[in-house]
Amino acid sequence: MLLALCCACTQNVTTEKYQKSRNNIVNVHDKIKEIEIEDVLIGKISLPYVIDKYLIISDYKSPDQLIHIFDKNTFRYLTSTTYKGQGPGEIAMIGHIEYDKARRKFYVTDHGKQKIFSYDLDSVLSDPSYMPEVKLDMDINLLPDTYKYIDDTLCIGRVIKPIGTNDFKPYVAKWNMQTGNIQLMKYEHPDIQKARFISEVSTEHSMYLQCYTRHDLMTICDLNGNLKYNIYGPAWTSDVSQTSHYWDATFCGDKIIASYSGGDRRTNTDLPTKLLVFNPEGDYLQTLETGYRIFRFCYDRENNRLIFCMDDEIQFGYLDLGDIIAKNR
């Protein structure tokens, strides 16, 4: 009995990490460079993705085309594709975009039609009238939302289970595109009753993140759903509050970078301006204060930079990380 108690205490110390302060703050406002986009109009609610040599920006509420493609190195506008609608080749409600490197295709989730469409990257760039193909039909009882594509038999990411009217429960799961089989990861935090989180997957580090939007908590698990670490921030409580916490996160080489708010979800202070930097074990390293309201961001590994979609005096920008944090491997 004594041995079992000692083992339990050791595991708790190993997995549960409480960070009472995160005060190593670096102001990077002046280091963020504006990306000037003049050839196409993009709305406030937009998401960036780096795919191969390209930056893709999806425009959720566009009255025109929904997907815009740029050279990721120069930010030169190249083309746009896909109109909003219910017709052939149109997207009713655009969701996640994911890259299949081996086939040079990208997959676009349509939550309106409950389908995932497949786009040939080279064809999109060369043919303005290109029409995508249906990759698969989604099961409305358990919907893939955001995910990391590994191959057709293995994707890992967040899935959504509708519950009653206007409610849902998110999970992290493994997903087989060929069979449609979805296997839920086994770990759920025992103290959170109504979970809302974003997820991010790293095959390089063999782990995934759950960063909670309504709790000051980041959970790190291995790719089989075994808990590695719970990272509790200074504002941690198991109760749901009106405070907004994590908004986005990504792996940047040997770092985890997450946008964090701390503002009131009921006001316009909920968009984050700060980026928290952690190592892969979840240990806090520093805070990058941007001074800009960040909606979403992505990482360009080749150029070691973050690319932002913002709701501020500039709409798009990037931050070179080389002289700010240690060089990522």
CSV table of C-alpha atoms in Angstrom, one decimal:
chain,number,residue,atom,x,y,z
A,1,MET,CA,0.0,0.0,0.0
A,2,LEU,CA,2.8,2.4,0.9
A,3,LEU,CA,4.6,1.6,-2.4
A,4,ALA,CA,1.4,2.3,-4.4
A,5,LEU,CA,0.9,5.6,-2.6
A,6,CYS,CA,4.5,6.7,-3.3
A,7,CYS,CA,4.1,5.8,-7.0
A,8,ALA,CA,0.9,7.8,-7.2
A,9,CYS,CA,2.5,10.8,-5.7
A,10,THR,CA,5.5,10.6,-8.0
A,11,GLN,CA,3.2,10.4,-11.1
A,12,ASN,CA,1.2,13.4,-9.9
A,13,VAL,CA,4.4,15.5,-9.5
A,14,THR,CA,5.6,14.4,-12.9
A,15,THR,CA,2.4,15.1,-14.8
A,16,GLU,CA,0.8,18.0,-13.0
A,17,LYS,CA,2.6,21.3,-13.5
A,18,TYR,CA,1.4,24.5,-11.9
A,19,GLN,CA,2.8,27.8,-13.2
A,20,LYS,CA,2.0,30.6,-10.7
A,21,SER,CA,3.5,33.4,-12.9
A,22,ARG,CA,4.5,34.0,-16.5
A,23,ASN,CA,6.4,37.2,-16.2
A,24,ASN,CA,9.3,36.8,-18.7
A,25,ILE,CA,7.7,39.3,-21.2
A,26,VAL,CA,9.3,40.4,-24.4
A,27,ASN,CA,7.6,43.2,-26.4
A,28,VAL,CA,7.7,42.3,-30.1
A,29,HIS,CA,5.2,44.9,-31.4
A,30,ASP,CA,7.8,46.8,-33.5
A,31,LYS,CA,9.2,43.5,-34.9
A,32,ILE,CA,5.9,42.5,-36.5
A,33,LYS,CA,6.0,43.4,-40.2
A,34,GLU,CA,2.8,44.1,-42.1
A,35,ILE,CA,1.8,41.9,-45.1
A,36,GLU,CA,0.2,44.3,-47.6
A,37,ILE,CA,-2.5,42.6,-49.7
A,38,GLU,CA,-3.8,44.8,-52.4
A,39,ASP,CA,-5.1,42.4,-55.1
A,40,VAL,CA,-7.8,40.7,-53.2
A,41,LEU,CA,-10.2,41.7,-50.4
A,42,ILE,CA,-10.2,39.4,-47.3
A,43,GLY,CA,-12.6,39.8,-44.4
A,44,LYS,CA,-11.8,39.9,-40.7
A,45,ILE,CA,-12.6,36.3,-40.0
A,46,SER,CA,-9.7,34.6,-41.9
A,47,LEU,CA,-7.4,31.7,-41.1
A,48,PRO,CA,-3.8,31.2,-42.4
A,49,TYR,CA,-2.2,27.9,-43.5
A,50,VAL,CA,1.3,27.3,-44.8
A,51,ILE,CA,1.3,24.6,-47.5
A,52,ASP,CA,4.4,23.7,-49.4
A,53,LYS,CA,5.7,27.0,-50.9
A,54,TYR,CA,2.4,28.8,-50.3
A,55,LEU,CA,0.4,30.7,-47.8
A,56,ILE,CA,-3.3,29.9,-48.0
A,57,ILE,CA,-5.8,32.3,-46.4
A,58,SER,CA,-9.4,31.1,-46.0
A,59,ASP,CA,-12.0,33.8,-45.7
A,60,TYR,CA,-15.0,32.5,-43.8
A,61,LYS,CA,-17.5,35.2,-44.6
A,62,SER,CA,-16.3,36.2,-48.1
A,63,PRO,CA,-19.2,37.1,-50.5
A,64,ASP,CA,-16.7,36.1,-53.3
A,65,GLN,CA,-14.1,33.3,-53.4
A,66,LEU,CA,-13.2,31.7,-50.1
A,67,ILE,CA,-9.6,30.5,-50.6
A,68,HIS,CA,-6.7,32.8,-51.5
A,69,ILE,CA,-3.2,31.6,-52.3
A,70,PHE,CA,0.1,33.6,-52.0
A,71,ASP,CA,3.8,32.9,-52.3
A,72,LYS,CA,4.8,32.4,-48.7
A,73,ASN,CA,8.2,33.9,-49.2
A,74,THR,CA,7.2,37.1,-50.9
A,75,PHE,CA,3.5,37.2,-50.0
A,76,ARG,CA,2.8,37.9,-53.7
A,77,TYR,CA,-0.9,37.1,-54.6
A,78,LEU,CA,-1.2,34.1,-57.0
A,79,THR,CA,-4.8,33.0,-57.3
A,80,SER,CA,-8.2,32.4,-55.5
A,81,THR,CA,-10.6,29.5,-55.7
A,82,THR,CA,-14.0,28.3,-54.6
A,83,TYR,CA,-17.1,30.4,-54.3
A,84,LYS,CA,-19.5,30.2,-51.4
A,85,GLY,CA,-22.8,28.3,-52.0
A,86,GLN,CA,-24.6,25.0,-52.4
A,87,GLY,CA,-23.7,24.4,-56.1
A,88,PRO,CA,-21.2,22.1,-57.6
A,89,GLY,CA,-17.6,23.0,-56.6
A,90,GLU,CA,-18.9,25.5,-54.1
A,91,ILE,CA,-18.4,25.4,-50.3
A,92,ALA,CA,-21.4,26.1,-48.1
A,93,MET,CA,-19.5,26.6,-44.8
A,94,ILE,CA,-15.8,26.4,-44.9
A,95,GLY,CA,-13.8,24.7,-42.2
A,96,HIS,CA,-10.3,23.3,-41.7
A,97,ILE,CA,-7.8,23.1,-44.6
A,98,GLU,CA,-5.2,20.3,-44.4
A,99,TYR,CA,-2.3,19.3,-46.7
A,100,ASP,CA,-1.5,15.9,-48.2
A,101,LYS,CA,2.2,16.4,-49.1
A,102,ALA,CA,2.6,13.0,-50.8
A,103,ARG,CA,-0.2,13.7,-53.3
A,104,ARG,CA,0.2,17.5,-53.4
A,105,LYS,CA,-3.4,17.9,-52.5
A,106,PHE,CA,-5.1,20.0,-49.9
A,107,TYR,CA,-8.4,19.0,-48.2
A,108,VAL,CA,-11.1,21.5,-47.3
A,109,THR,CA,-13.9,20.7,-44.8
A,110,ASP,CA,-17.4,21.9,-45.7
A,111,HIS,CA,-19.6,21.9,-42.6
A,112,GLY,CA,-22.6,22.9,-44.6
A,113,LYS,CA,-22.5,20.0,-47.0
A,114,GLN,CA,-20.9,17.6,-44.4
A,115,LYS,CA,-18.2,16.8,-46.9
A,116,ILE,CA,-14.4,17.1,-47.3
A,117,PHE,CA,-13.3,18.2,-50.7
A,118,SER,CA,-10.0,17.4,-52.3
A,119,TYR,CA,-8.0,20.0,-54.3
A,120,ASP,CA,-5.0,19.3,-56.5
A,121,LEU,CA,-2.6,22.1,-55.7
A,122,ASP,CA,-1.0,22.4,-59.1
A,123,SER,CA,-4.3,22.4,-60.9
A,124,VAL,CA,-5.7,25.1,-58.6
A,125,LEU,CA,-2.6,27.3,-59.4
A,126,SER,CA,-2.9,26.7,-63.2
A,127,ASP,CA,-6.7,26.5,-63.9
A,128,PRO,CA,-9.0,29.3,-62.7
A,129,SER,CA,-12.0,27.1,-63.4
A,130,TYR,CA,-10.8,24.1,-61.4
A,131,MET,CA,-13.4,22.0,-59.7
A,132,PRO,CA,-12.5,20.0,-56.6
A,133,GLU,CA,-13.5,16.4,-56.0
A,134,VAL,CA,-15.3,14.9,-53.0
A,135,LYS,CA,-12.8,13.2,-50.7
A,136,LEU,CA,-15.4,11.8,-48.4
A,137,ASP,CA,-18.8,12.3,-46.7
A,138,MET,CA,-18.7,13.0,-43.0
A,139,ASP,CA,-20.7,11.2,-40.3
A,140,ILE,CA,-23.0,13.9,-38.8
A,141,ASN,CA,-23.0,12.1,-35.4
A,142,LEU,CA,-19.2,12.6,-35.0
A,143,LEU,CA,-17.7,15.2,-37.2
A,144,PRO,CA,-14.0,15.7,-37.9
A,145,ASP,CA,-13.1,19.3,-37.2
A,146,THR,CA,-9.4,20.2,-37.2
A,147,TYR,CA,-6.8,17.5,-37.7
A,148,LYS,CA,-3.3,16.5,-38.7
A,149,TYR,CA,-3.3,14.4,-41.9
A,150,ILE,CA,-0.7,11.6,-41.7
A,151,ASP,CA,-2.1,9.3,-44.4
A,152,ASP,CA,-5.6,8.1,-45.5
A,153,THR,CA,-5.6,5.6,-42.7
A,154,LEU,CA,-4.5,7.9,-39.9
A,155,CYS,CA,-5.5,11.5,-39.0
A,156,ILE,CA,-5.4,12.8,-35.5
A,157,GLY,CA,-7.3,15.9,-34.2
A,158,ARG,CA,-10.4,17.3,-32.8
A,159,VAL,CA,-13.8,15.8,-33.5
A,160,ILE,CA,-17.2,17.2,-32.6
A,161,LYS,CA,-20.2,15.2,-31.2
A,162,PRO,CA,-23.5,17.2,-31.4
A,163,ILE,CA,-25.5,17.0,-28.2
A,164,GLY,CA,-29.1,18.1,-28.1
A,165,THR,CA,-29.9,21.5,-29.4
A,166,ASN,CA,-27.1,24.0,-30.0
A,167,ASP,CA,-24.6,22.1,-27.9
A,168,PHE,CA,-21.6,19.8,-28.6
A,169,LYS,CA,-18.8,17.9,-27.0
A,170,PRO,CA,-15.3,18.0,-28.5
A,171,TYR,CA,-12.8,15.1,-28.3
A,172,VAL,CA,-9.4,14.3,-29.6
A,173,ALA,CA,-9.5,11.2,-31.8
A,174,LYS,CA,-7.7,9.0,-34.4
A,175,TRP,CA,-9.6,8.9,-37.7
A,176,ASN,CA,-9.3,6.6,-40.6
A,177,MET,CA,-10.4,8.4,-43.8
A,178,GLN,CA,-10.7,5.1,-45.8
A,179,THR,CA,-13.1,3.4,-43.4
A,180,GLY,CA,-14.5,6.4,-41.6
A,181,ASN,CA,-13.7,4.8,-38.2
A,182,ILE,CA,-13.1,7.3,-35.4
A,183,GLN,CA,-11.3,6.2,-32.2
A,184,LEU,CA,-11.6,8.6,-29.3
A,185,MET,CA,-8.5,9.2,-27.2
A,186,LYS,CA,-8.9,7.9,-23.7
A,187,TYR,CA,-7.7,10.9,-21.6
A,188,GLU,CA,-10.1,13.5,-20.5
A,189,HIS,CA,-9.4,15.9,-17.6
A,190,PRO,CA,-11.5,14.8,-14.7
A,191,ASP,CA,-12.3,18.2,-13.3
A,192,ILE,CA,-13.6,19.9,-16.5
A,193,GLN,CA,-17.3,19.3,-17.1
A,194,LYS,CA,-17.9,21.4,-20.2
A,195,ALA,CA,-14.7,21.3,-22.3
A,196,ARG,CA,-13.9,23.7,-25.1
A,197,PHE,CA,-10.4,23.5,-26.6
A,198,ILE,CA,-8.3,23.8,-29.6
A,199,SER,CA,-6.0,21.0,-30.5
A,200,GLU,CA,-2.6,20.7,-32.3
A,201,VAL,CA,-0.6,17.6,-33.3
A,202,SER,CA,3.1,17.0,-33.7
A,203,THR,CA,4.3,13.8,-35.3
A,204,GLU,CA,7.9,15.0,-34.8
A,205,HIS,CA,7.4,15.0,-31.0
A,206,SER,CA,4.8,12.2,-31.0
A,207,MET,CA,2.3,14.3,-29.0
A,208,TYR,CA,-0.8,16.4,-29.2
A,209,LEU,CA,-2.0,19.5,-27.3
A,210,GLN,CA,-5.4,20.4,-25.9
A,211,CYS,CA,-5.4,24.1,-25.1
A,212,TYR,CA,-8.6,25.1,-23.3
A,213,THR,CA,-10.5,28.3,-24.3
A,214,ARG,CA,-12.5,28.6,-21.0
A,215,HIS,CA,-9.9,27.2,-18.6
A,216,ASP,CA,-6.3,28.2,-18.0
A,217,LEU,CA,-5.1,24.7,-18.9
A,218,MET,CA,-3.0,23.1,-21.6
A,219,THR,CA,-2.9,19.3,-21.7
A,220,ILE,CA,-0.1,17.3,-23.5
A,221,CYS,CA,-0.7,13.7,-24.4
A,222,ASP,CA,1.2,11.1,-26.5
A,223,LEU,CA,-0.4,10.0,-29.8
A,224,ASN,CA,-2.1,7.1,-28.1
A,225,GLY,CA,-4.0,9.4,-25.8
A,226,ASN,CA,-1.8,8.8,-22.7
A,227,LEU,CA,-1.4,11.9,-20.5
A,228,LYS,CA,2.1,13.4,-20.4
A,229,TYR,CA,1.4,16.7,-18.7
A,230,ASN,CA,-1.3,19.0,-17.4
A,231,ILE,CA,0.0,22.6,-17.5
A,232,TYR,CA,-2.0,24.9,-15.2
A,233,GLY,CA,-1.7,28.6,-15.6
A,234,PRO,CA,-2.0,31.3,-12.9
A,235,ALA,CA,-5.7,31.7,-13.5
A,236,TRP,CA,-6.5,28.0,-13.3
A,237,THR,CA,-9.8,27.0,-11.8
A,238,SER,CA,-12.1,24.0,-12.7
A,239,ASP,CA,-15.1,26.4,-12.9
A,240,VAL,CA,-16.1,27.9,-16.2
A,241,SER,CA,-15.6,31.7,-16.0
A,242,GLN,CA,-16.1,34.5,-18.5
A,243,THR,CA,-12.4,34.8,-19.0
A,244,SER,CA,-11.0,33.8,-22.4
A,245,HIS,CA,-7.8,31.8,-22.3
A,246,TYR,CA,-6.1,30.0,-25.2
A,247,TRP,CA,-7.1,30.8,-28.8
A,248,ASP,CA,-4.5,29.0,-30.9
A,249,ALA,CA,-1.4,27.0,-30.7
A,250,THR,CA,1.3,25.4,-32.9
A,251,PHE,CA,4.6,23.5,-32.6
A,252,CYS,CA,7.5,25.6,-33.8
A,253,GLY,CA,10.5,23.2,-34.0
A,254,ASP,CA,11.4,22.6,-30.4
A,255,LYS,CA,9.0,25.1,-29.0
A,256,ILE,CA,5.2,25.3,-28.4
A,257,ILE,CA,3.7,28.7,-29.1
A,258,ALA,CA,0.2,29.5,-28.0
A,259,SER,CA,-1.9,32.7,-28.3
A,260,TYR,CA,-3.4,33.6,-24.9
A,261,SER,CA,-6.0,36.1,-24.0
A,262,GLY,CA,-6.9,36.6,-20.3
A,263,GLY,CA,-9.7,39.1,-21.4
A,264,ASP,CA,-13.5,39.0,-20.9
A,265,ARG,CA,-15.3,36.7,-23.4
A,266,ARG,CA,-18.3,39.1,-23.3
A,267,THR,CA,-16.4,42.1,-24.6
A,268,ASN,CA,-14.0,43.0,-27.4
A,269,THR,CA,-11.0,42.4,-25.1
A,270,ASP,CA,-11.1,38.6,-25.6
A,271,LEU,CA,-8.9,38.5,-28.7
A,272,PRO,CA,-5.3,37.7,-27.6
A,273,THR,CA,-2.3,40.0,-28.0
A,274,LYS,CA,0.2,37.8,-26.3
A,275,LEU,CA,2.0,34.5,-27.3
A,276,LEU,CA,3.1,32.1,-24.6
A,277,VAL,CA,6.3,30.1,-25.4
A,278,PHE,CA,6.8,26.6,-23.9
A,279,ASN,CA,9.2,23.7,-24.4
A,280,PRO,CA,7.7,20.3,-25.4
A,281,GLU,CA,7.4,19.4,-21.8
A,282,GLY,CA,5.1,22.4,-21.2
A,283,ASP,CA,7.6,24.4,-19.1
A,284,TYR,CA,7.1,28.1,-19.6
A,285,LEU,CA,9.9,30.0,-21.3
A,286,GLN,CA,8.6,33.5,-22.2
A,287,THR,CA,5.7,35.7,-23.3
A,288,LEU,CA,5.8,37.6,-26.6
A,289,GLU,CA,3.6,40.7,-26.3
A,290,THR,CA,2.6,41.7,-29.8
A,291,GLY,CA,0.3,44.6,-29.0
A,292,TYR,CA,-2.0,43.4,-31.9
A,293,ARG,CA,-5.3,41.6,-31.6
A,294,ILE,CA,-4.6,38.2,-33.1
A,295,PHE,CA,-7.4,36.1,-34.6
A,296,ARG,CA,-5.3,33.1,-35.8
A,297,PHE,CA,-1.7,32.4,-36.7
A,298,CYS,CA,0.4,29.7,-38.3
A,299,TYR,CA,4.1,28.7,-38.4
A,300,ASP,CA,6.3,28.9,-41.5
A,301,ARG,CA,9.1,26.4,-40.6
A,302,GLU,CA,11.3,27.1,-43.6
A,303,ASN,CA,11.5,30.8,-42.8
A,304,ASN,CA,11.2,30.4,-39.0
A,305,ARG,CA,8.4,32.9,-38.8
A,306,LEU,CA,4.8,33.3,-37.5
A,307,ILE,CA,2.1,34.6,-39.9
A,308,PHE,CA,-0.9,36.3,-38.3
A,309,CYS,CA,-4.4,37.1,-39.3
A,310,MET,CA,-5.4,40.0,-37.0
A,311,ASP,CA,-8.3,42.3,-36.2
A,312,ASP,CA,-6.3,45.5,-35.7
A,313,GLU,CA,-4.8,48.5,-37.5
A,314,ILE,CA,-3.0,45.9,-39.7
A,315,GLN,CA,-4.8,42.8,-40.9
A,316,PHE,CA,-1.9,40.5,-41.8
A,317,GLY,CA,1.6,40.4,-40.5
A,318,TYR,CA,4.6,38.2,-39.7
A,319,LEU,CA,7.2,37.8,-37.0
A,320,ASP,CA,10.7,36.4,-37.6
A,321,LEU,CA,11.6,34.3,-34.6
A,322,GLY,CA,15.3,34.0,-35.1
A,323,ASP,CA,16.4,36.8,-33.0
A,324,ILE,CA,13.6,36.5,-30.4
A,325,ILE,CA,13.7,32.9,-29.2
A,326,ALA,CA,16.4,30.2,-29.6
A,327,LYS,CA,16.7,28.8,-33.1
A,328,ASN,CA,14.3,26.0,-33.7
A,329,ARG,CA,15.7,22.7,-34.9
